[in-house]
Coordinates of C-alpha atoms in Angstrom, one line a residue:
M1 CA 14.2 -34.1 63.9
S2 CA 12.4 -35.3 60.9
F3 CA 12.7 -38.8 59.4
F4 CA 14.7 -37.3 56.4
G5 CA 16.7 -35.3 58.8
N6 CA 17.9 -38.4 60.5
I7 CA 18.6 -40.0 57.2
L8 CA 20.8 -37.1 56.2
R9 CA 22.5 -37.1 59.5
A10 CA 23.2 -40.8 59.2
L11 CA 24.7 -40.4 55.7
A12 CA 27.0 -37.6 56.9
L13 CA 28.2 -39.6 59.8
G14 CA 28.8 -42.6 57.6
A15 CA 30.8 -40.4 55.0
G16 CA 32.8 -39.1 57.9
V17 CA 33.6 -42.6 59.3
A18 CA 34.5 -43.7 55.7
V19 CA 37.0 -40.8 55.3
A20 CA 38.5 -41.5 58.7
A21 CA 38.8 -45.1 57.8
Q22 CA 40.5 -44.4 54.6
T23 CA 42.9 -42.1 56.3
A24 CA 43.6 -44.8 58.9
V25 CA 44.3 -47.4 56.3
A26 CA 46.7 -44.9 54.4
Q27 CA 48.6 -44.2 57.6
D28 CA 48.9 -48.0 58.4
N29 CA 50.0 -48.9 54.9
P30 CA 53.3 -47.4 53.9
S31 CA 52.8 -48.2 50.3
A32 CA 49.5 -46.4 50.0
V33 CA 50.8 -43.7 47.8
L34 CA 52.6 -46.2 45.6
D35 CA 49.4 -48.2 45.2
E36 CA 47.6 -45.2 44.3
I37 CA 50.1 -44.2 41.6
R38 CA 50.1 -47.7 40.1
A39 CA 46.3 -47.9 40.3
S40 CA 46.0 -44.6 38.4
G41 CA 48.4 -45.9 35.6
E42 CA 50.3 -42.6 35.5
L43 CA 53.1 -40.6 37.3
K44 CA 52.0 -37.0 37.1
I45 CA 55.2 -35.0 36.6
P46 CA 55.9 -31.3 36.3
V47 CA 57.4 -29.8 33.2
M48 CA 58.4 -26.2 32.5
I49 CA 58.6 -24.1 29.4
G50 CA 62.0 -22.4 28.8
E51 CA 63.9 -24.7 31.1
E52 CA 66.2 -26.5 28.7
P53 CA 68.0 -28.8 28.8
G54 CA 66.1 -30.3 31.9
Y55 CA 62.8 -29.8 30.2
I56 CA 62.4 -29.6 26.4
K57 CA 59.1 -29.2 24.6
D58 CA 58.8 -30.1 20.8
P59 CA 56.8 -27.1 19.4
A60 CA 55.6 -29.4 16.4
T61 CA 54.4 -32.3 18.4
G62 CA 54.0 -30.9 22.1
A63 CA 56.1 -33.9 23.3
W64 CA 58.4 -33.4 26.2
S65 CA 62.0 -34.6 26.6
G66 CA 65.2 -33.4 28.5
F67 CA 67.2 -35.1 31.3
Y68 CA 64.6 -34.4 34.0
V69 CA 61.9 -35.9 31.8
D70 CA 64.3 -38.8 31.2
F71 CA 64.9 -39.4 34.9
L72 CA 61.2 -39.3 35.6
T73 CA 60.3 -41.6 32.8
D74 CA 62.8 -44.1 34.1
L75 CA 61.0 -44.0 37.5
A76 CA 57.6 -44.4 35.8
T77 CA 58.8 -47.4 33.9
Q78 CA 60.1 -49.1 37.1
L79 CA 56.5 -48.4 38.6
G80 CA 54.8 -49.8 35.5
V81 CA 53.0 -46.6 34.6
K82 CA 53.1 -43.8 32.1
V83 CA 54.3 -40.2 32.6
T84 CA 51.7 -37.4 32.4
P85 CA 53.3 -34.0 32.0
V86 CA 51.8 -31.1 33.8
E87 CA 53.1 -27.6 32.8
T88 CA 54.0 -25.4 35.8
T89 CA 56.7 -23.2 37.3
W90 CA 59.2 -23.6 40.1
G91 CA 57.2 -21.3 42.2
N92 CA 54.0 -23.2 41.9
L93 CA 55.3 -26.7 42.8
A94 CA 54.0 -26.5 46.4
A95 CA 50.5 -25.5 45.3
D96 CA 50.7 -28.3 42.6
F97 CA 51.3 -30.8 45.3
Q98 CA 48.6 -29.6 47.6
S99 CA 46.0 -29.8 44.8
N100 CA 47.3 -33.3 43.7
K101 CA 48.3 -32.1 40.3
I102 CA 51.8 -33.7 40.5
D103 CA 53.1 -36.8 42.2
I104 CA 56.8 -35.8 42.2
A105 CA 59.2 -32.9 41.6
I106 CA 62.8 -33.2 40.6
G107 CA 65.9 -30.9 40.6
V108 CA 64.3 -28.9 43.5
N109 CA 66.1 -27.3 46.3
P110 CA 65.2 -28.0 49.9
N111 CA 63.0 -25.0 50.9
P112 CA 61.7 -24.6 54.6
K113 CA 58.5 -23.0 53.5
R114 CA 57.8 -25.7 50.9
G115 CA 58.9 -28.3 53.5
L116 CA 55.7 -27.5 55.5
V117 CA 53.8 -29.5 52.8
V118 CA 56.5 -31.3 50.9
D119 CA 58.9 -34.2 51.9
Y120 CA 62.4 -33.8 50.3
L121 CA 64.7 -36.8 49.9
W122 CA 67.9 -36.1 51.8
E123 CA 70.2 -37.6 49.1
P124 CA 70.4 -35.3 46.1
L125 CA 70.3 -36.7 42.6
F126 CA 73.2 -34.4 41.7
T127 CA 74.7 -31.2 42.8
D128 CA 75.6 -28.1 40.7
A129 CA 76.3 -24.6 41.8
W130 CA 74.8 -21.2 41.5
A131 CA 76.2 -19.0 38.9
V132 CA 75.5 -15.7 37.0
L133 CA 75.1 -14.6 33.4
T134 CA 76.4 -11.2 32.6
P135 CA 77.0 -9.3 29.3
A136 CA 80.0 -10.5 27.3
G137 CA 83.3 -9.2 28.7
K138 CA 81.9 -8.6 32.2
P139 CA 82.7 -11.6 34.2
V140 CA 82.0 -11.7 38.1
A141 CA 84.7 -13.0 40.3
T142 CA 82.7 -12.6 43.7
W143 CA 79.2 -12.1 44.8
A144 CA 80.4 -8.9 46.5
E145 CA 80.9 -7.4 43.0
L146 CA 77.2 -7.4 42.5
N147 CA 76.1 -6.3 45.9
T148 CA 75.9 -2.5 45.2
P149 CA 72.9 -0.2 44.5
E150 CA 74.2 0.4 41.1
K151 CA 73.8 -3.4 40.1
T152 CA 70.4 -4.7 39.0
V153 CA 70.0 -8.5 39.3
V154 CA 67.2 -10.5 37.7
V155 CA 65.7 -13.6 39.3
Q156 CA 62.7 -15.8 39.0
K157 CA 59.7 -15.4 41.3
G158 CA 59.5 -17.9 44.1
S159 CA 62.6 -19.7 43.1
T160 CA 65.7 -20.4 45.0
M161 CA 67.6 -18.0 42.9
Q162 CA 65.4 -15.3 44.5
I163 CA 66.5 -16.5 48.0
V164 CA 70.2 -16.6 47.0
A165 CA 69.9 -13.0 45.8
E166 CA 68.1 -11.6 48.8
A167 CA 70.6 -13.2 51.1
L168 CA 73.9 -12.3 49.3
L169 CA 72.9 -9.1 47.5
P170 CA 70.9 -7.0 49.9
K171 CA 72.2 -3.8 48.5
A172 CA 71.6 -4.7 44.9
T173 CA 68.4 -3.7 42.9
L174 CA 66.5 -7.0 42.3
T175 CA 64.1 -7.5 39.4
V176 CA 61.7 -10.5 40.0
V177 CA 60.1 -11.9 37.0
E178 CA 57.9 -15.1 36.4
D179 CA 60.1 -17.2 34.2
R180 CA 63.6 -17.7 32.7
N181 CA 62.6 -16.2 29.3
L182 CA 61.6 -12.9 30.9
A183 CA 64.8 -12.9 32.9
I184 CA 66.8 -13.3 29.7
M185 CA 64.9 -10.4 28.1
E186 CA 65.7 -8.1 31.0
L187 CA 69.4 -8.8 30.5
Q188 CA 69.4 -8.6 26.8
A189 CA 67.5 -5.2 26.9
G190 CA 70.1 -3.8 29.2
R191 CA 67.8 -3.5 32.2
A192 CA 69.7 -5.9 34.3
D193 CA 73.5 -6.4 34.9
A194 CA 73.3 -10.1 35.9
M195 CA 70.8 -12.9 36.1
I196 CA 71.2 -15.9 38.6
Q197 CA 70.7 -19.4 37.6
S198 CA 72.2 -22.8 38.3
V199 CA 75.6 -23.2 36.4
F200 CA 74.1 -25.8 34.1
D201 CA 71.2 -23.7 33.1
V202 CA 73.6 -20.7 32.7
L203 CA 75.7 -22.6 30.2
Q204 CA 72.6 -23.5 28.2
I205 CA 71.4 -20.0 28.0
A206 CA 74.9 -18.6 27.2
K207 CA 75.1 -21.1 24.3
N208 CA 71.7 -19.8 22.9
V209 CA 72.0 -16.1 23.6
G210 CA 75.6 -15.4 24.4
G211 CA 77.0 -13.6 27.5
E212 CA 79.6 -14.3 30.2
V213 CA 79.3 -17.3 32.6
S214 CA 80.7 -16.9 36.0
V215 CA 80.7 -19.1 39.1
P216 CA 81.3 -16.3 41.8
E217 CA 83.2 -17.0 45.0
P218 CA 82.4 -18.3 47.5
M219 CA 81.0 -21.0 45.4
L220 CA 77.4 -22.0 46.4
R221 CA 76.6 -25.6 45.9
N222 CA 73.1 -26.4 44.8
P223 CA 71.7 -29.7 45.7
A224 CA 69.2 -31.0 43.1
T225 CA 66.8 -33.2 45.1
L226 CA 63.4 -35.1 44.6
A227 CA 60.3 -34.2 46.5
V228 CA 56.9 -35.6 47.1
A229 CA 53.7 -34.4 48.7
R230 CA 53.4 -35.0 52.5
K231 CA 50.5 -37.4 52.9
P232 CA 49.6 -40.5 54.8
G233 CA 51.2 -43.6 53.3
N234 CA 54.2 -42.1 51.5
A235 CA 57.0 -43.8 53.4
G236 CA 57.1 -46.6 50.8
Y237 CA 57.2 -44.1 48.0
I238 CA 60.0 -42.3 49.6
N239 CA 62.0 -45.4 50.2
F240 CA 61.6 -46.4 46.6
L241 CA 62.8 -43.1 45.4
T242 CA 65.7 -43.0 47.9
N243 CA 66.9 -46.4 46.7
W244 CA 66.6 -45.1 43.1
V245 CA 68.6 -42.0 43.8
Q246 CA 71.3 -44.0 45.7
Q247 CA 71.6 -46.4 42.7
Q248 CA 71.8 -43.5 40.2
R249 CA 74.6 -41.8 42.1
S250 CA 76.7 -44.8 43.2
L251 CA 76.9 -46.4 39.8
G252 CA 77.5 -43.0 38.1
L253 CA 74.1 -43.4 36.2
A254 CA 73.0 -39.9 37.0
Q255 CA 76.4 -38.2 36.2
G256 CA 76.7 -40.0 32.9
R257 CA 73.1 -39.0 31.8
L258 CA 73.8 -35.5 32.6
A259 CA 77.2 -35.3 30.9
K260 CA 75.7 -36.9 27.8
S261 CA 72.8 -34.6 27.8
W262 CA 75.0 -31.4 27.8
E263 CA 77.5 -33.0 25.4
D264 CA 74.6 -33.7 22.9
R265 CA 73.6 -30.1 23.1
G266 CA 77.0 -28.9 22.5
I267 CA 77.5 -27.4 26.1
D268 CA 81.0 -26.8 27.1
L269 CA 81.6 -27.9 30.8
S270 CA 85.1 -26.6 30.9
I271 CA 83.8 -23.4 32.7
L272 CA 83.2 -25.5 35.8
P273 CA 85.7 -24.9 38.7
D274 CA 88.4 -27.5 39.2
N275 CA 87.1 -28.2 42.7
F276 CA 83.6 -28.8 41.4
S277 CA 81.8 -32.2 40.9
F278 CA 78.2 -33.1 40.4

């Protein structure tokens, strides 16, 4: 082997040793991910167009608000960093984690496929329920009412709504679209009989565009959890987030913030079943 070949080989081996050493350090240091976030000065958070009131974009300034953004800003403040919004969709979250575009996701449902690359917190931040929006005057009492070939149900691609529909409505015709706005358009155009969303989202949509809100039986609860990328050194990060979630729930902070958010937007929560609590 030539002199230069030996140098290149040595450099390659050295780089490999360095990477291995960094990985070992991260595995030994449970706070490695926390240290990385703090050193970067930012917490990269997902934000989504058309997902009010959780994510609200000001068209004039491009600034983001909403209760999910409020929660994540609180976390960033405790870490001593700023929030950096990253526009995405629910279906792209796993890929965003793998490509290091985001540091956290909020309001997500545990998903075995995403669970291959994502760590979910076991304690949900809050719990809502799956609901449907139908044309005015056409409420739905049970999921079985939609489970016929004559019914067309619209859901968002790669979302938990799609999983719910495929499980409970195998006989229905499913229309899969990229985002919430397209789902609303399908319903408004008369090309769908119902769209599936979490009940809090459905209430927001109904306030804006009209329609009938139903929480069909059997009521399906919808845990809204936090998730982080699975990587060496994230144990301390998960511990920090778990303690934050438990404080938010046990002191009523999460429930209070959510109720105020909906109240501020004129959303009536009286549609919620008597046996439901978030």
